[in-house]
Amino acid sequence: AAAEGDCRVGEPVTAFYAGQVDRGHGVEACAPEMSECYFPGKVSAPPDRDGLLTIEWDDGDTSNRHVHYAQVKHTASDEWCGPAGVPELDDDDNWVPPEIACTTLLRLHWEGSKEEWNREAVEELKRTLEPDEVIDGFDWHVIMRFNNVDRCQAAFDSVNNVLKQCTEQDPEHCHTHKYVKAIEYVGDDPEQRRRSGRHVHVPREEL
């Protein structure tokens, strides 16, 4: 059985969805204490420095996908996830959370579960987007990081502009991009990074 906090990538979970719900008294905003606001999905990316897991909802919804580990349960045991993998504060008041590069998460088409197709997709995306770091090995996702925020935004926009050409009512039926069906930033987007003066990320090994 998984240990507390060991909500691994790919594991089935039940997570809080920060949307709206009608419990018979009209539509109201979801709150973590409402059982009706928890839905099934899978963990698609490990927790960031704020403890937010990325959830792939079973129904394909692409909204509200970043959920704090304290609002995510193991489907198998119904036990809450814990802070495994999240940097912990120590007694040093000057401790600074580790900085990561500008990160994008690309959702692949259903063919991503086919090994050859997946390998072709990742290689082509690496060739065209030129990320500084790639985290792959998932069936339907690939994570790409860019040390320069301008390059990060350019890569995001190049994919997103193609996706916007879709005219289907159901995004699941869109194939305007050969490999990608959705893209999102993970963590701070380029504009937030620019406002805080983080235009260029220097990897730890280069410090």
PDB file of C-alpha atoms in Angstrom:
ATOM      1  CA  ALA A   1       0.000   0.000   0.000  1.00  0.00           C
ATOM      2  CA  ALA A   2       1.163   3.533  -0.680  1.00  0.00           C
ATOM      3  CA  ALA A   3       2.528   5.396   2.284  1.00  0.00           C
ATOM      4  CA  GLU A   4       0.980   8.643   3.412  1.00  0.00           C
ATOM      5  CA  GLY A   5       1.981  11.379   1.015  1.00  0.00           C
ATOM      6  CA  ASP A   6       3.151   8.965  -1.628  1.00  0.00           C
ATOM      7  CA  CYS A   7       0.693  10.167  -4.287  1.00  0.00           C
ATOM      8  CA  ARG A   8       2.755   9.162  -7.264  1.00  0.00           C
ATOM      9  CA  VAL A   9       2.421  10.275 -10.869  1.00  0.00           C
ATOM     10  CA  GLY A  10      -0.162   8.073 -12.586  1.00  0.00           C
ATOM     11  CA  GLU A  11      -1.898   7.059  -9.354  1.00  0.00           C
ATOM     12  CA  PRO A  12      -5.737   7.204  -9.235  1.00  0.00           C
ATOM     13  CA  VAL A  13      -6.921   9.823  -6.752  1.00  0.00           C
ATOM     14  CA  THR A  14     -10.014  11.710  -5.652  1.00  0.00           C
ATOM     15  CA  ALA A  15      -9.317  15.439  -5.542  1.00  0.00           C
ATOM     16  CA  PHE A  16     -11.020  18.713  -4.688  1.00  0.00           C
ATOM     17  CA  TYR A  17     -12.362  20.574  -7.729  1.00  0.00           C
ATOM     18  CA  ALA A  18     -12.491  24.333  -7.082  1.00  0.00           C
ATOM     19  CA  GLY A  19     -15.571  24.967  -9.226  1.00  0.00           C
ATOM     20  CA  GLN A  20     -19.282  25.283  -8.491  1.00  0.00           C
ATOM     21  CA  VAL A  21     -21.906  22.798  -7.327  1.00  0.00           C
ATOM     22  CA  ASP A  22     -25.671  22.691  -6.858  1.00  0.00           C
ATOM     23  CA  ARG A  23     -26.558  20.800  -3.671  1.00  0.00           C
ATOM     24  CA  GLY A  24     -30.256  21.566  -3.957  1.00  0.00           C
ATOM     25  CA  HIS A  25     -30.064  25.146  -2.723  1.00  0.00           C
ATOM     26  CA  GLY A  26     -28.842  26.791  -5.898  1.00  0.00           C
ATOM     27  CA  VAL A  27     -25.380  27.019  -7.394  1.00  0.00           C
ATOM     28  CA  GLU A  28     -22.609  27.789  -4.895  1.00  0.00           C
ATOM     29  CA  ALA A  29     -18.829  27.885  -4.935  1.00  0.00           C
ATOM     30  CA  CYS A  30     -17.116  24.672  -3.914  1.00  0.00           C
ATOM     31  CA  ALA A  31     -15.333  24.502  -0.568  1.00  0.00           C
ATOM     32  CA  PRO A  32     -12.918  21.773   0.566  1.00  0.00           C
ATOM     33  CA  GLU A  33     -15.362  20.512   3.201  1.00  0.00           C
ATOM     34  CA  MET A  34     -18.012  19.693   0.535  1.00  0.00           C
ATOM     35  CA  SER A  35     -17.862  16.020  -0.417  1.00  0.00           C
ATOM     36  CA  GLU A  36     -19.762  16.791  -3.633  1.00  0.00           C
ATOM     37  CA  CYS A  37     -16.740  18.767  -4.854  1.00  0.00           C
ATOM     38  CA  TYR A  38     -14.340  15.817  -4.981  1.00  0.00           C
ATOM     39  CA  PHE A  39     -13.885  14.047  -8.309  1.00  0.00           C
ATOM     40  CA  PRO A  40     -11.781  11.172  -9.674  1.00  0.00           C
ATOM     41  CA  GLY A  41      -8.587  11.654 -11.631  1.00  0.00           C
ATOM     42  CA  LYS A  42      -4.918  10.747 -11.738  1.00  0.00           C
ATOM     43  CA  VAL A  43      -1.791  12.549 -10.588  1.00  0.00           C
ATOM     44  CA  SER A  44      -0.031  13.792 -13.737  1.00  0.00           C
ATOM     45  CA  ALA A  45       2.819  15.806 -12.194  1.00  0.00           C
ATOM     46  CA  PRO A  46       4.557  15.753  -8.805  1.00  0.00           C
ATOM     47  CA  PRO A  47       3.976  18.528  -6.247  1.00  0.00           C
ATOM     48  CA  ASP A  48       5.552  21.926  -6.809  1.00  0.00           C
ATOM     49  CA  ARG A  49       7.214  23.947  -4.057  1.00  0.00           C
ATOM     50  CA  ASP A  50       3.775  25.106  -2.865  1.00  0.00           C
ATOM     51  CA  GLY A  51       2.552  21.523  -2.490  1.00  0.00           C
ATOM     52  CA  LEU A  52       0.275  21.648  -5.535  1.00  0.00           C
ATOM     53  CA  LEU A  53      -0.229  18.382  -7.401  1.00  0.00           C
ATOM     54  CA  THR A  54      -1.316  18.447 -11.053  1.00  0.00           C
ATOM     55  CA  ILE A  55      -4.439  16.335 -11.604  1.00  0.00           C
ATOM     56  CA  GLU A  56      -5.693  14.836 -14.860  1.00  0.00           C
ATOM     57  CA  TRP A  57      -9.460  14.634 -14.340  1.00  0.00           C
ATOM     58  CA  ASP A  58     -11.106  11.429 -15.547  1.00  0.00           C
ATOM     59  CA  ASP A  59     -13.785  13.409 -17.403  1.00  0.00           C
ATOM     60  CA  GLY A  60     -11.153  15.322 -19.404  1.00  0.00           C
ATOM     61  CA  ASP A  61     -11.834  18.712 -17.785  1.00  0.00           C
ATOM     62  CA  THR A  62      -8.794  20.975 -18.163  1.00  0.00           C
ATOM     63  CA  SER A  63      -9.768  23.475 -15.437  1.00  0.00           C
ATOM     64  CA  ASN A  64      -8.720  23.636 -11.771  1.00  0.00           C
ATOM     65  CA  ARG A  65      -6.022  21.008 -12.219  1.00  0.00           C
ATOM     66  CA  HIS A  66      -3.581  22.257  -9.566  1.00  0.00           C
ATOM     67  CA  VAL A  67      -4.739  20.925  -6.202  1.00  0.00           C
ATOM     68  CA  HIS A  68      -2.971  21.067  -2.837  1.00  0.00           C
ATOM     69  CA  TYR A  69      -1.902  17.640  -1.600  1.00  0.00           C
ATOM     70  CA  ALA A  70      -4.036  18.108   1.552  1.00  0.00           C
ATOM     71  CA  GLN A  71      -7.135  18.085  -0.695  1.00  0.00           C
ATOM     72  CA  VAL A  72      -6.221  14.904  -2.576  1.00  0.00           C
ATOM     73  CA  LYS A  73      -7.007  11.325  -1.477  1.00  0.00           C
ATOM     74  CA  HIS A  74      -5.650   7.958  -2.552  1.00  0.00           C
ATOM     75  CA  THR A  75      -8.503   6.225  -4.386  1.00  0.00           C
ATOM     76  CA  ALA A  76      -7.408   2.804  -3.132  1.00  0.00           C
ATOM     77  CA  SER A  77      -7.166   3.641   0.582  1.00  0.00           C
ATOM     78  CA  ASP A  78      -9.282   6.821   0.850  1.00  0.00           C
ATOM     79  CA  GLU A  79      -6.412   8.330   2.852  1.00  0.00           C
ATOM     80  CA  TRP A  80      -5.207  11.872   2.320  1.00  0.00           C
ATOM     81  CA  CYS A  81      -2.011  12.548   0.448  1.00  0.00           C
ATOM     82  CA  GLY A  82       0.840  14.051   2.429  1.00  0.00           C
ATOM     83  CA  PRO A  83       3.800  16.310   1.645  1.00  0.00           C
ATOM     84  CA  ALA A  84       6.012  13.663   0.037  1.00  0.00           C
ATOM     85  CA  GLY A  85       8.267  15.344  -2.498  1.00  0.00           C
ATOM     86  CA  VAL A  86       7.454  18.864  -1.288  1.00  0.00           C
ATOM     87  CA  PRO A  87      10.447  20.811   0.043  1.00  0.00           C
ATOM     88  CA  GLU A  88      10.102  21.184   3.813  1.00  0.00           C
ATOM     89  CA  LEU A  89      10.958  24.302   5.788  1.00  0.00           C
ATOM     90  CA  ASP A  90      13.708  23.886   8.369  1.00  0.00           C
ATOM     91  CA  ASP A  91      14.768  26.052  11.261  1.00  0.00           C
ATOM     92  CA  ASP A  92      16.699  28.407   9.004  1.00  0.00           C
ATOM     93  CA  ASP A  93      14.521  31.489   8.522  1.00  0.00           C
ATOM     94  CA  ASN A  94      16.580  32.381   5.464  1.00  0.00           C
ATOM     95  CA  TRP A  95      15.672  29.168   3.637  1.00  0.00           C
ATOM     96  CA  VAL A  96      14.501  29.897   0.105  1.00  0.00           C
ATOM     97  CA  PRO A  97      12.385  27.387  -1.870  1.00  0.00           C
ATOM     98  CA  PRO A  98      14.227  26.004  -4.907  1.00  0.00           C
ATOM     99  CA  GLU A  99      13.476  27.918  -8.075  1.00  0.00           C
ATOM    100  CA  ILE A 100      12.447  26.051 -11.206  1.00  0.00           C
ATOM    101  CA  ALA A 101      12.556  27.221 -14.788  1.00  0.00           C
ATOM    102  CA  CYS A 102       9.468  28.423 -16.678  1.00  0.00           C
ATOM    103  CA  THR A 103       7.451  25.224 -17.090  1.00  0.00           C
ATOM    104  CA  THR A 104       4.817  24.118 -19.608  1.00  0.00           C
ATOM    105  CA  LEU A 105       2.704  20.978 -19.500  1.00  0.00           C
ATOM    106  CA  LEU A 106       1.548  19.685 -22.878  1.00  0.00           C
ATOM    107  CA  ARG A 107      -1.365  17.242 -23.038  1.00  0.00           C
ATOM    108  CA  LEU A 108      -0.977  14.785 -25.892  1.00  0.00           C
ATOM    109  CA  HIS A 109      -3.695  13.165 -27.995  1.00  0.00           C
ATOM    110  CA  TRP A 110      -5.000   9.732 -27.012  1.00  0.00           C
ATOM    111  CA  GLU A 111      -2.429   8.132 -29.327  1.00  0.00           C
ATOM    112  CA  GLY A 112       0.161   9.084 -26.701  1.00  0.00           C
ATOM    113  CA  SER A 113      -0.334   5.689 -25.085  1.00  0.00           C
ATOM    114  CA  LYS A 114       1.281   4.117 -28.151  1.00  0.00           C
ATOM    115  CA  GLU A 115       5.028   3.938 -27.519  1.00  0.00           C
ATOM    116  CA  GLU A 116       6.194   4.720 -31.054  1.00  0.00           C
ATOM    117  CA  TRP A 117       3.742   7.607 -31.494  1.00  0.00           C
ATOM    118  CA  ASN A 118       4.678   9.013 -28.095  1.00  0.00           C
ATOM    119  CA  ARG A 119       8.399   8.877 -28.889  1.00  0.00           C
ATOM    120  CA  GLU A 120       7.823  10.588 -32.235  1.00  0.00           C
ATOM    121  CA  ALA A 121       5.689  13.300 -30.593  1.00  0.00           C
ATOM    122  CA  VAL A 122       8.217  14.067 -27.855  1.00  0.00           C
ATOM    123  CA  GLU A 123      11.134  14.186 -30.299  1.00  0.00           C
ATOM    124  CA  GLU A 124       9.279  16.517 -32.676  1.00  0.00           C
ATOM    125  CA  LEU A 125       8.180  18.810 -29.837  1.00  0.00           C
ATOM    126  CA  LYS A 126      11.751  18.912 -28.538  1.00  0.00           C
ATOM    127  CA  ARG A 127      12.998  19.780 -32.022  1.00  0.00           C
ATOM    128  CA  THR A 128      10.494  22.557 -32.649  1.00  0.00           C
ATOM    129  CA  LEU A 129      10.182  24.071 -29.156  1.00  0.00           C
ATOM    130  CA  GLU A 130      13.831  23.618 -28.058  1.00  0.00           C
ATOM    131  CA  PRO A 131      13.280  23.314 -24.281  1.00  0.00           C
ATOM    132  CA  ASP A 132      16.195  23.310 -21.838  1.00  0.00           C
ATOM    133  CA  GLU A 133      14.731  20.386 -19.898  1.00  0.00           C
ATOM    134  CA  VAL A 134      12.202  17.681 -20.772  1.00  0.00           C
ATOM    135  CA  ILE A 135      10.337  15.424 -18.345  1.00  0.00           C
ATOM    136  CA  ASP A 136       8.659  12.671 -20.322  1.00  0.00           C
ATOM    137  CA  GLY A 137       7.694   9.051 -19.883  1.00  0.00           C
ATOM    138  CA  PHE A 138       3.982   9.815 -19.397  1.00  0.00           C
ATOM    139  CA  ASP A 139       1.365   8.441 -21.788  1.00  0.00           C
ATOM    140  CA  TRP A 140      -0.544  11.667 -22.355  1.00  0.00           C
ATOM    141  CA  HIS A 141       1.717  14.440 -21.058  1.00  0.00           C
ATOM    142  CA  VAL A 142       5.152  15.887 -21.533  1.00  0.00           C
ATOM    143  CA  ILE A 143       6.648  18.613 -19.339  1.00  0.00           C
ATOM    144  CA  MET A 144       9.050  21.141 -20.858  1.00  0.00           C
ATOM    145  CA  ARG A 145      11.076  23.766 -19.015  1.00  0.00           C
ATOM    146  CA  PHE A 146      12.746  26.871 -20.428  1.00  0.00           C
ATOM    147  CA  ASN A 147      15.428  28.881 -18.651  1.00  0.00           C
ATOM    148  CA  ASN A 148      14.505  32.065 -20.563  1.00  0.00           C
ATOM    149  CA  VAL A 149      10.959  33.365 -20.047  1.00  0.00           C
ATOM    150  CA  ASP A 150      10.776  34.867 -23.547  1.00  0.00           C
ATOM    151  CA  ARG A 151      11.562  31.500 -25.124  1.00  0.00           C
ATOM    152  CA  CYS A 152       9.088  29.861 -22.761  1.00  0.00           C
ATOM    153  CA  GLN A 153       6.290  32.195 -23.839  1.00  0.00           C
ATOM    154  CA  ALA A 154       7.219  31.878 -27.514  1.00  0.00           C
ATOM    155  CA  ALA A 155       7.017  28.077 -27.281  1.00  0.00           C
ATOM    156  CA  PHE A 156       3.702  28.239 -25.421  1.00  0.00           C
ATOM    157  CA  ASP A 157       2.220  30.705 -27.916  1.00  0.00           C
ATOM    158  CA  SER A 158       3.385  28.723 -30.944  1.00  0.00           C
ATOM    159  CA  VAL A 159       1.444  25.682 -29.726  1.00  0.00           C
ATOM    160  CA  ASN A 160      -1.513  27.584 -28.291  1.00  0.00           C
ATOM    161  CA  ASN A 161      -2.054  29.582 -31.477  1.00  0.00           C
ATOM    162  CA  VAL A 162      -2.430  26.323 -33.410  1.00  0.00           C
ATOM    163  CA  LEU A 163      -4.842  24.929 -30.807  1.00  0.00           C
ATOM    164  CA  LYS A 164      -6.992  28.064 -31.051  1.00  0.00           C
ATOM    165  CA  GLN A 165      -7.713  27.243 -34.685  1.00  0.00           C
ATOM    166  CA  CYS A 166      -9.967  24.388 -33.576  1.00  0.00           C
ATOM    167  CA  THR A 167     -13.633  24.910 -34.451  1.00  0.00           C
ATOM    168  CA  GLU A 168     -14.987  21.764 -32.773  1.00  0.00           C
ATOM    169  CA  GLN A 169     -17.365  22.250 -29.843  1.00  0.00           C
ATOM    170  CA  ASP A 170     -15.664  19.380 -28.017  1.00  0.00           C
ATOM    171  CA  PRO A 171     -11.906  20.045 -27.688  1.00  0.00           C
ATOM    172  CA  GLU A 172     -11.339  16.286 -27.445  1.00  0.00           C
ATOM    173  CA  HIS A 173     -12.166  16.079 -31.173  1.00  0.00           C
ATOM    174  CA  CYS A 174      -9.612  18.725 -32.144  1.00  0.00           C
ATOM    175  CA  HIS A 175      -6.503  17.722 -34.034  1.00  0.00           C
ATOM    176  CA  THR A 176      -5.367  21.132 -35.240  1.00  0.00           C
ATOM    177  CA  HIS A 177      -2.009  20.275 -33.672  1.00  0.00           C
ATOM    178  CA  LYS A 178      -0.629  16.926 -34.757  1.00  0.00           C
ATOM    179  CA  TYR A 179       0.510  15.918 -31.263  1.00  0.00           C
ATOM    180  CA  VAL A 180      -0.913  18.316 -28.639  1.00  0.00           C
ATOM    181  CA  LYS A 181      -4.509  18.829 -27.553  1.00  0.00           C
ATOM    182  CA  ALA A 182      -3.907  21.311 -24.688  1.00  0.00           C
ATOM    183  CA  ILE A 183      -1.094  23.297 -23.090  1.00  0.00           C
ATOM    184  CA  GLU A 184      -0.759  25.121 -19.784  1.00  0.00           C
ATOM    185  CA  TYR A 185       1.846  26.730 -17.582  1.00  0.00           C
ATOM    186  CA  VAL A 186       2.835  24.982 -14.360  1.00  0.00           C
ATOM    187  CA  GLY A 187       3.732  27.424 -11.609  1.00  0.00           C
ATOM    188  CA  ASP A 188       4.424  31.087 -12.384  1.00  0.00           C
ATOM    189  CA  ASP A 189       3.783  32.146 -15.968  1.00  0.00           C
ATOM    190  CA  PRO A 190       6.224  34.387 -17.892  1.00  0.00           C
ATOM    191  CA  GLU A 191       4.465  37.619 -16.915  1.00  0.00           C
ATOM    192  CA  GLN A 192       4.652  36.787 -13.203  1.00  0.00           C
ATOM    193  CA  ARG A 193       8.327  35.929 -13.624  1.00  0.00           C
ATOM    194  CA  ARG A 194       9.052  39.209 -15.416  1.00  0.00           C
ATOM    195  CA  ARG A 195       7.321  41.224 -12.695  1.00  0.00           C
ATOM    196  CA  SER A 196       9.580  39.655 -10.067  1.00  0.00           C
ATOM    197  CA  GLY A 197      12.738  40.087 -12.166  1.00  0.00           C
ATOM    198  CA  ARG A 198      13.149  36.387 -12.968  1.00  0.00           C
ATOM    199  CA  HIS A 199      13.758  36.689 -16.703  1.00  0.00           C
ATOM    200  CA  VAL A 200      16.426  33.989 -16.785  1.00  0.00           C
ATOM    201  CA  HIS A 201      16.639  30.854 -14.656  1.00  0.00           C
ATOM    202  CA  VAL A 202      20.131  29.613 -13.780  1.00  0.00           C
ATOM    203  CA  PRO A 203      20.119  25.860 -13.068  1.00  0.00           C
ATOM    204  CA  ARG A 204      21.489  24.948  -9.641  1.00  0.00           C
ATOM    205  CA  GLU A 205      24.460  23.027 -11.081  1.00  0.00           C
ATOM    206  CA  GLU A 206      25.585  26.236 -12.826  1.00  0.00           C
ATOM    207  CA  LEU A 207      25.511  28.355  -9.682  1.00  0.00           C
TER     208      LEU A 207
END
